[in-house]
XYZ file of C-alpha atoms in Angstrom:
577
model
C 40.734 -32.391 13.251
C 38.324 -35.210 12.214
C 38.854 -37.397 9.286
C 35.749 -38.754 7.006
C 34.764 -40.031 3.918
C 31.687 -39.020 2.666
C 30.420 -40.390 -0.976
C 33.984 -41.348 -1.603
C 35.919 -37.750 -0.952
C 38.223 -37.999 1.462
C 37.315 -34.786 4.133
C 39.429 -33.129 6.997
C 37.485 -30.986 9.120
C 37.752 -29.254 12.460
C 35.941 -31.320 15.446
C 32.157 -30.737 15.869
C 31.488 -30.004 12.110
C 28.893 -31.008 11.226
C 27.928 -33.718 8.640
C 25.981 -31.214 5.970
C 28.854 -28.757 6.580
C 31.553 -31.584 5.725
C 30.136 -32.046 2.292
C 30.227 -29.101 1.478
C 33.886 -28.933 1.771
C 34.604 -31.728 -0.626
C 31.536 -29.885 -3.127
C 28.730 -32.737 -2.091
C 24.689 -30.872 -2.156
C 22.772 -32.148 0.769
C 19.220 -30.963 0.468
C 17.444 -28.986 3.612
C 14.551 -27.861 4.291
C 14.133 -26.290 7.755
C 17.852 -25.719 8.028
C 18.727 -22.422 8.667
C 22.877 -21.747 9.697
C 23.061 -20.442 12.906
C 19.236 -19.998 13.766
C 17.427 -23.393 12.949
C 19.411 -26.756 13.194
C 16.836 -28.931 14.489
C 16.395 -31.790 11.940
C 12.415 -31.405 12.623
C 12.000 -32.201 8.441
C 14.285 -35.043 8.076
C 15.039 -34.042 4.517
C 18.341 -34.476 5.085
C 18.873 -37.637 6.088
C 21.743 -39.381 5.717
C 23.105 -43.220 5.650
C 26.021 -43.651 7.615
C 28.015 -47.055 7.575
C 27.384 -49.543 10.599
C 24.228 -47.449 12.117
C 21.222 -48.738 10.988
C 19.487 -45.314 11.528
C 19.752 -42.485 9.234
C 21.259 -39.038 10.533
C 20.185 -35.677 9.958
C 23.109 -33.699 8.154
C 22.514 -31.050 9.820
C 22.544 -31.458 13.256
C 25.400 -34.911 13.395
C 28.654 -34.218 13.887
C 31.234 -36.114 11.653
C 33.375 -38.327 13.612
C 36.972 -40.075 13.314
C 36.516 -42.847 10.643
C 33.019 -41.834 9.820
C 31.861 -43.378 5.884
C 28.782 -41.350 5.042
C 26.643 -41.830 2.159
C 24.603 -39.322 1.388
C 23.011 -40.626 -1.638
C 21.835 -44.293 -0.682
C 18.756 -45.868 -1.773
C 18.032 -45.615 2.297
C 18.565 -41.997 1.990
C 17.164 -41.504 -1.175
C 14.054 -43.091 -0.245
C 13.323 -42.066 3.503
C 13.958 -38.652 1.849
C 11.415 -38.410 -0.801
C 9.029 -40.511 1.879
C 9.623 -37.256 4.296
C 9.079 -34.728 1.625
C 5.730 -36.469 0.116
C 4.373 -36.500 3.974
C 5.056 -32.944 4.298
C 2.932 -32.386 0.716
C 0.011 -34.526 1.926
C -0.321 -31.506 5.154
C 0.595 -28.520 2.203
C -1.770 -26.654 0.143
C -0.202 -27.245 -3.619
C -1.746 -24.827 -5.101
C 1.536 -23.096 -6.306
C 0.256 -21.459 -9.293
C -1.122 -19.017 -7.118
C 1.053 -18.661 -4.361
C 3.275 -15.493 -3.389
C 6.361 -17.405 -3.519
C 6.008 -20.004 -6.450
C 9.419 -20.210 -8.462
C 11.442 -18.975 -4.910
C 9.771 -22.052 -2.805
C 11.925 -24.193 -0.818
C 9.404 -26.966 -0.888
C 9.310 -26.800 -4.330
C 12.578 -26.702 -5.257
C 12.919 -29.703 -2.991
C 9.973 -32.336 -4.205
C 11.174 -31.033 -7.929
C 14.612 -31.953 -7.441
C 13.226 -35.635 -5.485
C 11.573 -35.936 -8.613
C 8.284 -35.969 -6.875
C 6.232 -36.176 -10.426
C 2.597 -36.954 -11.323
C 1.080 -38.000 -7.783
C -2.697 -35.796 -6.507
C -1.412 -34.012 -3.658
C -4.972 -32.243 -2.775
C -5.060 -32.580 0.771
C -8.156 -32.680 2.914
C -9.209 -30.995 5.811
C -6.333 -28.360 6.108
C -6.272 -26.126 8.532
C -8.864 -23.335 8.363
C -7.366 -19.627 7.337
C -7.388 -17.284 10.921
C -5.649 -14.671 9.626
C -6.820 -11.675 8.302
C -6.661 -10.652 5.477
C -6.419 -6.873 5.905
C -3.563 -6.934 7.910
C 0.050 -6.200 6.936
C 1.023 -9.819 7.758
C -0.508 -12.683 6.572
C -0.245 -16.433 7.759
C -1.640 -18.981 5.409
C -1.988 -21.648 7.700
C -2.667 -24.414 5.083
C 1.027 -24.022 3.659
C 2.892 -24.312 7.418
C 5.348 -27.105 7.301
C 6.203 -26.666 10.665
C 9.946 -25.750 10.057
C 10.196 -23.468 13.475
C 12.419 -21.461 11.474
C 9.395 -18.034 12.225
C 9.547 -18.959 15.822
C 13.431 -18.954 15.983
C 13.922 -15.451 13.998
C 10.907 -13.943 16.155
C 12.753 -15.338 19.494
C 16.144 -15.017 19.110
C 16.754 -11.980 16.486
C 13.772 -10.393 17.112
C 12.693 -10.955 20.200
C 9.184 -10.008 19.893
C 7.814 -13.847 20.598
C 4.959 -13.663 18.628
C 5.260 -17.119 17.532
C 5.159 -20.765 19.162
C 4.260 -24.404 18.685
C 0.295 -25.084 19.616
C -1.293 -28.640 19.635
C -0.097 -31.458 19.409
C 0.487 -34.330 17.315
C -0.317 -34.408 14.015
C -2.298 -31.558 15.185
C 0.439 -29.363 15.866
C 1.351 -26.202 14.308
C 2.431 -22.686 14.481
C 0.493 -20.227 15.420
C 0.231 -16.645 17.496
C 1.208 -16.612 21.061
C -0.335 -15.812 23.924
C -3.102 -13.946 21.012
C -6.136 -15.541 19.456
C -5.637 -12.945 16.562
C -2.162 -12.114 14.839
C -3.262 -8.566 14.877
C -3.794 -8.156 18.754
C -0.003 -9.297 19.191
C 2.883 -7.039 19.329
C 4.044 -8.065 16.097
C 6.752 -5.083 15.036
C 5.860 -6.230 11.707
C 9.212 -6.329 10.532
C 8.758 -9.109 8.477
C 11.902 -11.451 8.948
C 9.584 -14.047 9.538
C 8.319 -14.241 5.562
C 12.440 -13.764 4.668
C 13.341 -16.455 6.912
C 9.936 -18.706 5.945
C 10.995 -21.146 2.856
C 7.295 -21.793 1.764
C 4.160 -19.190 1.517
C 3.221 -19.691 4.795
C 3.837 -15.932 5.871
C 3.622 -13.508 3.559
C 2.592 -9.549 3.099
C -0.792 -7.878 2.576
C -0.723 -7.346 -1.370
C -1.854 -3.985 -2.153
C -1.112 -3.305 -5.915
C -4.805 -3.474 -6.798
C -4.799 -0.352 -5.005
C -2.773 1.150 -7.018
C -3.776 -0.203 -10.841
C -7.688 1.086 -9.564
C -5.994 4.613 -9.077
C -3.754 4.183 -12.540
C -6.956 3.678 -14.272
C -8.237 7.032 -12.606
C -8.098 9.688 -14.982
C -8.939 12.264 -12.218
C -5.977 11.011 -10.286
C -2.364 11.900 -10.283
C -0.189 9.140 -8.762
C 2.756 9.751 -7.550
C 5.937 7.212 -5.956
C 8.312 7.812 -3.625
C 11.385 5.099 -3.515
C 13.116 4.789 -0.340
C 17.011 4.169 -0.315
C 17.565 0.687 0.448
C 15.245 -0.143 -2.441
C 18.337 0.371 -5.284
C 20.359 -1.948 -3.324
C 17.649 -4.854 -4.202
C 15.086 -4.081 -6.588
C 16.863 -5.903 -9.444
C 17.531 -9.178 -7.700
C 14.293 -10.698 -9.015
C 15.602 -9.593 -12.623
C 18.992 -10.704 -12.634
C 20.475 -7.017 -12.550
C 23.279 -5.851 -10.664
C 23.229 -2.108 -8.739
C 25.014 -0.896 -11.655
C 22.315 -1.632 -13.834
C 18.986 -2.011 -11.086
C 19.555 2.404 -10.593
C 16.678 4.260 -9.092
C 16.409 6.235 -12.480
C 15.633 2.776 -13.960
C 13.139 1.553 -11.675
C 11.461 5.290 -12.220
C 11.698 4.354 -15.938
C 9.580 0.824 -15.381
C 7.108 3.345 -12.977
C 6.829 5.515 -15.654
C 6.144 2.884 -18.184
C 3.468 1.355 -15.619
C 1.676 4.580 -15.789
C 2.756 6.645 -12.493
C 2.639 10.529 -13.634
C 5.593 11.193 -11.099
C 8.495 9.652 -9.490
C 10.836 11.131 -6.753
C 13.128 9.705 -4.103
C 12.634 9.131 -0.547
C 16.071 10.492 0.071
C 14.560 13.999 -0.246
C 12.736 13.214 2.594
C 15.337 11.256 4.156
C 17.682 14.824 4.070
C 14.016 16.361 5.517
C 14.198 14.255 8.351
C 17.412 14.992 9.518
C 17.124 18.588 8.932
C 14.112 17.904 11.471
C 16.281 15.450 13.661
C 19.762 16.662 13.780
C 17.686 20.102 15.051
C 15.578 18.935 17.387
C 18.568 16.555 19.230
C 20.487 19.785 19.159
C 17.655 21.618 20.432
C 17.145 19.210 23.326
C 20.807 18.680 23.975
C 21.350 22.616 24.847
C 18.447 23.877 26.562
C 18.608 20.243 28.702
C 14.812 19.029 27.706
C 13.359 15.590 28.786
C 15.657 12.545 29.489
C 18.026 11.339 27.439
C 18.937 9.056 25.210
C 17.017 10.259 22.470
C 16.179 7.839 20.111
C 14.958 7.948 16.391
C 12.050 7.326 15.257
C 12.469 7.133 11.259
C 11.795 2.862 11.513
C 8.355 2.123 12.250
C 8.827 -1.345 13.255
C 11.058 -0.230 16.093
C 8.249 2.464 17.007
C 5.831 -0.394 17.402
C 8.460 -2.148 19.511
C 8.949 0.281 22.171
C 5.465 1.105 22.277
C 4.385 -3.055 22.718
C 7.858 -3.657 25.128
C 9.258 -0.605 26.880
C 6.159 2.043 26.925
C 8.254 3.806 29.230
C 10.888 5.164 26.783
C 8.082 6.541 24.115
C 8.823 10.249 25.439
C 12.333 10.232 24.489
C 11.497 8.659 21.023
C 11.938 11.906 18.430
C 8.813 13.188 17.150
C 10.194 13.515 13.438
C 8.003 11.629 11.333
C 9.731 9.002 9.196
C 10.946 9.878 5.949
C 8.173 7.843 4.099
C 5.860 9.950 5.965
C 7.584 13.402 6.065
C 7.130 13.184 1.834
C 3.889 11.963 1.977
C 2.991 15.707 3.655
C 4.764 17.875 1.369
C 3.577 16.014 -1.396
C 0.208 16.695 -0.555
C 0.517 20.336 0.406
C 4.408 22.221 -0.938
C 3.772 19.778 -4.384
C 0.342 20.269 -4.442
C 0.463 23.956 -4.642
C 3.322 23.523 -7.663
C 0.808 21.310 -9.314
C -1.782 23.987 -8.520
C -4.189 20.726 -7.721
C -6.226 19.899 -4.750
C -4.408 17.248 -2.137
C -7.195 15.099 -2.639
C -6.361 14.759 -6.462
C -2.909 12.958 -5.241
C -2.543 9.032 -4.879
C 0.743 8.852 -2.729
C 2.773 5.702 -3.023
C 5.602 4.749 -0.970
C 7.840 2.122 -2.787
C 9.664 0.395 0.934
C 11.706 -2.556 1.989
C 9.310 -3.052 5.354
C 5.465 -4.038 6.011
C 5.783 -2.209 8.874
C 5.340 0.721 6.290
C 1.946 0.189 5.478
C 1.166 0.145 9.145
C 2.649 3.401 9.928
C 0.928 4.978 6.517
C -2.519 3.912 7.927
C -2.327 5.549 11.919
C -4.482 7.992 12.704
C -1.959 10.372 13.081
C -0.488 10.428 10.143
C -3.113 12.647 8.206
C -3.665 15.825 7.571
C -6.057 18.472 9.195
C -8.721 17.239 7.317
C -8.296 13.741 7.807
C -6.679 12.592 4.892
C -3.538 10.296 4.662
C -0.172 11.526 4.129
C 0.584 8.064 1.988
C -1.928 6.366 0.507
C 0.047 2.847 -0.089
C 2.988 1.400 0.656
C 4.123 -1.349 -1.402
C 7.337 -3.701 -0.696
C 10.251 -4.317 -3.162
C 8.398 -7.735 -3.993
C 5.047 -5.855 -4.761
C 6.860 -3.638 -6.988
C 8.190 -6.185 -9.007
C 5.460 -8.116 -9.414
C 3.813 -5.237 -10.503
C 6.511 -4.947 -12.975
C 6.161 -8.067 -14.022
C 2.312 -8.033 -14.327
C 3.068 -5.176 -17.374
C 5.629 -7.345 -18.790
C 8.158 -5.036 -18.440
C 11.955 -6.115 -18.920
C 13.689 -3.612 -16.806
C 17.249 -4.650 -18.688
C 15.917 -3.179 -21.842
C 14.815 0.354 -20.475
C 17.023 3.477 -20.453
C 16.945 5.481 -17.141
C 14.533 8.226 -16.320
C 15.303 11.211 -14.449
C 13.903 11.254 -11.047
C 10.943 14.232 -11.030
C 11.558 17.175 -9.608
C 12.287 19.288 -7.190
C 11.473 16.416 -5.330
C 14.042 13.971 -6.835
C 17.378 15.316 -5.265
C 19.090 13.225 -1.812
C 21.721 13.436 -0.635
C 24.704 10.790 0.445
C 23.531 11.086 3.491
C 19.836 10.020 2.771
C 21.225 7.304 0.853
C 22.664 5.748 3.500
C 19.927 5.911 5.759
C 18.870 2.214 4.116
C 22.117 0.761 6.145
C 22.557 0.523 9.847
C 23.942 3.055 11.417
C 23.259 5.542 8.402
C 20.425 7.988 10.348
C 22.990 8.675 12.629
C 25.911 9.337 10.664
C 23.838 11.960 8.485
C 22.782 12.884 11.568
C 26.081 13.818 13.484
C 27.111 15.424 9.926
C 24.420 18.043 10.170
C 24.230 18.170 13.742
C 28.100 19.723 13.506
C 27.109 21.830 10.902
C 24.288 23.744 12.616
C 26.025 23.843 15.890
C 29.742 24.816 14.373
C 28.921 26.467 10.992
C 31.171 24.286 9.078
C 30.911 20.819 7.718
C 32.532 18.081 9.184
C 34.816 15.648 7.014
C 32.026 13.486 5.615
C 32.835 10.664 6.699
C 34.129 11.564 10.400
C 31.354 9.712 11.894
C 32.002 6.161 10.120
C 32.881 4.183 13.248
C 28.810 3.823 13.157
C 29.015 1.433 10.304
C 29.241 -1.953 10.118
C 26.700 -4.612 10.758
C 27.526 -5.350 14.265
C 24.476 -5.570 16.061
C 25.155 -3.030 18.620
C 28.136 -0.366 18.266
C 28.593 2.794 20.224
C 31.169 5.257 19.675
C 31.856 9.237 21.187
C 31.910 12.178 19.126
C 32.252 16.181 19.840
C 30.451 18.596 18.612
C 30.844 22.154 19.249
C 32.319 21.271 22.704
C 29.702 19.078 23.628
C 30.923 14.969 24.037
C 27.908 13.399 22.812
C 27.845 9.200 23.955
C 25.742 7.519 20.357
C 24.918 4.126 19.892
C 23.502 2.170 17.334
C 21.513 -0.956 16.904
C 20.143 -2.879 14.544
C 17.379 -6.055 14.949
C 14.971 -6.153 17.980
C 16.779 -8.630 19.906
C 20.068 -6.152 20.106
C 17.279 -2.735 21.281
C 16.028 -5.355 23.729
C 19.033 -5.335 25.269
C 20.143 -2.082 24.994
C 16.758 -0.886 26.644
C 16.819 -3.216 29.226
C 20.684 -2.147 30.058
C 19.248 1.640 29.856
C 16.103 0.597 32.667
C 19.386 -0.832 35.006
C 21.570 1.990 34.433
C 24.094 -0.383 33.351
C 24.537 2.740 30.166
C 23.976 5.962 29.226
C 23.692 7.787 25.660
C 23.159 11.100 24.459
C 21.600 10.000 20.833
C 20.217 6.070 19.915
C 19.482 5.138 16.249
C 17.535 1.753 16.308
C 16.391 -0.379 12.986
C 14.497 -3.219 13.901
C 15.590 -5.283 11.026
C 19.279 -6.690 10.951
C 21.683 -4.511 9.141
C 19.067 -1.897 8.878
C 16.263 -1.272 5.809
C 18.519 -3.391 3.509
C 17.845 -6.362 5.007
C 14.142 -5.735 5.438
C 11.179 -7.881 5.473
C 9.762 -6.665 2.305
C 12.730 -7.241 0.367
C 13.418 -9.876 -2.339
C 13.863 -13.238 -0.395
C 17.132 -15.686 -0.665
C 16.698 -18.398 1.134
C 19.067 -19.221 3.224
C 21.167 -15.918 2.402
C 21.001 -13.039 4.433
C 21.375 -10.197 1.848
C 22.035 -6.587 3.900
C 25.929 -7.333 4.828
C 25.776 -7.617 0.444
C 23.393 -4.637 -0.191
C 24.956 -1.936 2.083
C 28.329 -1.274 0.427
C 25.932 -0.118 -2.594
C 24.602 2.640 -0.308
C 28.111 3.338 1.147
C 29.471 3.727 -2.630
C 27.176 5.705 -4.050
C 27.400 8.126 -0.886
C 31.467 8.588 -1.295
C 30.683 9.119 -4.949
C 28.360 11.515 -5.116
C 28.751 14.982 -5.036
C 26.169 16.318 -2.458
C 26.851 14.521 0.695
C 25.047 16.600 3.445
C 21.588 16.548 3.982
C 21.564 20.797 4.483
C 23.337 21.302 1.317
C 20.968 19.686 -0.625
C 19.229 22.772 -3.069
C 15.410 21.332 -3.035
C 15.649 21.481 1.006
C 16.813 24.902 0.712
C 14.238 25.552 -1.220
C 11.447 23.968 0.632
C 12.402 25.778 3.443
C 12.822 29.272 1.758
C 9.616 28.892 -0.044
C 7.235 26.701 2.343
C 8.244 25.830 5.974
C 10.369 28.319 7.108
C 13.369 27.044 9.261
C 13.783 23.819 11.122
C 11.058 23.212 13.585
C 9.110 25.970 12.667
C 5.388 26.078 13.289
C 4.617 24.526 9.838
C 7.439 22.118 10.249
C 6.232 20.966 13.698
C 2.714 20.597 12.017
C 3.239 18.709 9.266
C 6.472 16.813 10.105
C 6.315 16.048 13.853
C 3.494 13.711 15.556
C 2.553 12.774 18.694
C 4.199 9.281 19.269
C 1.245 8.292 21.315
C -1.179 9.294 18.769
C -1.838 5.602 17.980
C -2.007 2.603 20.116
C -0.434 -0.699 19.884
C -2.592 -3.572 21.138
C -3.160 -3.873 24.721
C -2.097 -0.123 25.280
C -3.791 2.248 26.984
């Protein structure tokens, strides 16, 4: 153990701590900037510097260990100064403009200069750097708000491992920008997003696309409809200071509803869809030997765009279910449709998701119908949706929950938890037993998938058949996993893969807390509501026994296999053929 004094408080820590984590033991606020635990402890901002008694240099907090004897002031008019000094030179490189920017009143910057009391001085810099990102695609990089933290290049290395960013130039020249690409949208981004979550400015941010849907609002002719995927109850209500007792699905449908949507079901429909698609078409592979093995899902579109960009060689043992986002958007254009008695083309679908690689996916080719038109029109992240809510000065707290619309607004447990890691593959094995014994499984026999480790693997039996699963969640985890596959260093029967860590509830379009990483937090909601609830397998689940009497047939049925399967290869990532 070390012993310290820093601002006067007496500290006992273990050896190695370091100086910022010190203080807060004894309940002492050291500001950071590019700090990020456990990912980013590079001092590159210097905001929190440090005076420490008989150095004449100042320390960064966050990377200086405490040592034996150590008097640390953190809180000098050195410190104090040479802070404030660091934080104005970082605003004279910054675009200010925070009125307008996506993450004004959540800004790490800004919370920073405020708090240094950085008052009336013209921060209007000149000659920033010039905007090269487009503006159309999912991502967007405002490259006059960089402040060079790293912290996009470490997520995108080391949790990601997609290594679409890096340091270019240098001097006061250098910056972030795309690797290896001239053009962030001729990389093999995943679009997952974690770098905007892990990004404590506006630098990154996602393609706004609520215009889209106020111009189809103000459409008379138009019926818009919203879909709300699962992990979106576990977060919606951050922004508005409501727990998941009070943020319910029923009361986001009421703030839709007030907006102006004419309809609002839930993704978990869809979610039960897919498995019913899924859980069949493993089973179908597994006992008539088809293809190679693992199979692997295919419900996370970020992941898709992974293995198509790093391991092109596994795409023929991805599933061919489309995602749940996407599996709605087709039977609300054509099963819907014909309850509405309206042509497809009348329908705006929206897709309310915790991803931008959502509005990706939405947009491939293959995602449309026979006649060319979109299964999903939009897809909009948890932030859009509350900003929309905001723009109608709506106060969520003061609605009363709305019924979901139906027959489309009835999941199941077992969709629910499809926002968590390791929750495709536990409704999976659930109906998988089902349609290969006849009888339902205990509901929660499959639970050794949960958890947010990053990769678990477990072995089940079904119907006399020991089936090898494993599960993974962020790219850096499938990275390995696939490489260990190409060696032979492991087999599976069945892979579920979310490229985001812990799965949808920590996705990139998800309400941002800097410095917090939210899914190990938003999860149990998902797990809770499942054991509550009284319908906890995806077959059991009346409106998919009724789209199946009434529309598709059975499981993998020609219709099925038209309007729920695709072609994994019917799009192409950059750079592939």
């Amino acid at each position: 153990m070390v012993n310290c004094t820093i601002d006067g408080k007496k500290v006992c820590v273990p050896e190695h701590t370091t100086i910022l984590d010190a203080a807060k033991e004894v309940g002492i606020h050291i500001p950071t900037l590019c700090y990020f635990k456990d990912l980013n402890e590079i001092g590159a901002c210097r905001v929190c510097v440090v005076e420490v008694e008989g150095d004449a240099r100042l320390h960064a907090a966050c990377n200086s260990p405490v040592l034996e004897g150590m008097v640390v002031r953190t809180n000098s008019k050195k410190a104090r100064e040479a802070r404030k000094y660091n934080v104005e030179l970082i605003l004279s490189q910054h675009n200010v403009t925070c009125t307008t920017c996506s993450r004004s009143g959540n800004c790490a910057l800004q919370s920073v200069a405020n708090d240094l009391n950085i008052v009336g001085k013209d921060y209007y810099p000149k000659d920033l750097p010039k905007q090269k990102s487009s503006k159309t695609f999912p991502l967007i990089r405002e490259y006059d708000k960089c402040i060079k933290c790293m912290r996009c290049i470490q997520v995108c290395d080391k949790i990601q491992a997609t290594n679409v960013w890096d340091v270019v130039n240098s001097g006061g020249k250098s910056t972030v920008d795309v690797r290896d690409f001239y053009k962030l949208e001729d990389s093999p981004c995943a679009l997952c997003g974690q770098c905007i979550t892990h990004c404590p400015v506006g630098a990154l941010r996602e393609r706004d696309d609520t215009d889209r849907i106020l111009d189809a609002l103000d459409d008379p002719e138009t019926i818009v409809l919203a879909q709300i995927a699962p992990s979106i109850r576990t977060a919606w209500g951050e922004e508005f200071g409501l727990g998941p007792e009070e943020a319910t699905v029923e009361r986001l449908a009421s703030c839709l509803k007030e907006i102006g949507f004419d309809y609002v079901f839930d993704t978990d429909f869809s979610a039960d869809l897919t498995i019913m698609e899924e859980a069949s078409e493993f089973l179908h592979k597994l006992t008539q030997n088809e293809g190679q093995f693992p199979m692997f899902t295919s419900c996370c579109p970020g992941w898709v765009r992974f293995i198509k960009s790093h391991y092109p060689e596994f795409i023929p043992q991805v599933s061919t279910s489309k995602s749940p986002q996407q599996m709605f958007g087709a039977i609300a254009k054509t099963y819907y449709a014909d309850i509405l008695k309206v042509s497809p083309k009348k329908i705006f679908s929206v897709s309310i998701m915790p991803c931008l690689a959502k509005k990706a996916e939405c947009a491939y080719p293959n995602m449309t119908d026979k006649d060319g038109n979109f299964d999903v029109d939009v897809a909009l992240t948890t932030r859009e949706v509350n900003r929309l809510i905001r723009s109608f000065h709506i106060s969520p707290a003061k609605l009363a929950d709305k019924e979901l619309d139906m027959p489309l607004g009835i999941g199941s447990g077992a969709g629910n938890i499809f926002g968590a890691t390791g929750g495709v593959m536990e409704a999976a094995l659930r109906s998988a037993y089902y349609f290969a014994t006849g009888e339902n499984p205990d509901p929660d026999a499959f639970q050794d998938v949960r958890g947010m480790d990053g990769w678990k693997e477990s072995t089940f039996t079904i119907a006399g058949n020991k089936l090898k699963i494993a599960v993974v969640n962020g790219l850096a985890n499938a990275d390995k996993l696939l490489s260990a596959l190409k060696t032979g260093q492991v087999h599976y029967d069945f892979v579920e893969v979310m490229a985001c860590p812990g799965g949808c509830v920590g996705g990139g379009g998800q309400p941002i807390h800097d410095q917090v990483e939210m899914a190990v937090h938003r999860a149990p909601v998902l797990y809770k509501q499942d054991r509550e609830g009284s319908l906890r397998f995806c077959h059991e689940n009346p409106s998919i026994k009724a789209v199946y009497k009434d529309f598709l047939g059975e499981p993998l049925s020609e219709l099925a296999e038209e309007l729920l399967h695709t072609d994994q290869k019917g799009w192409l990532m950059p750079g592939e053929k």
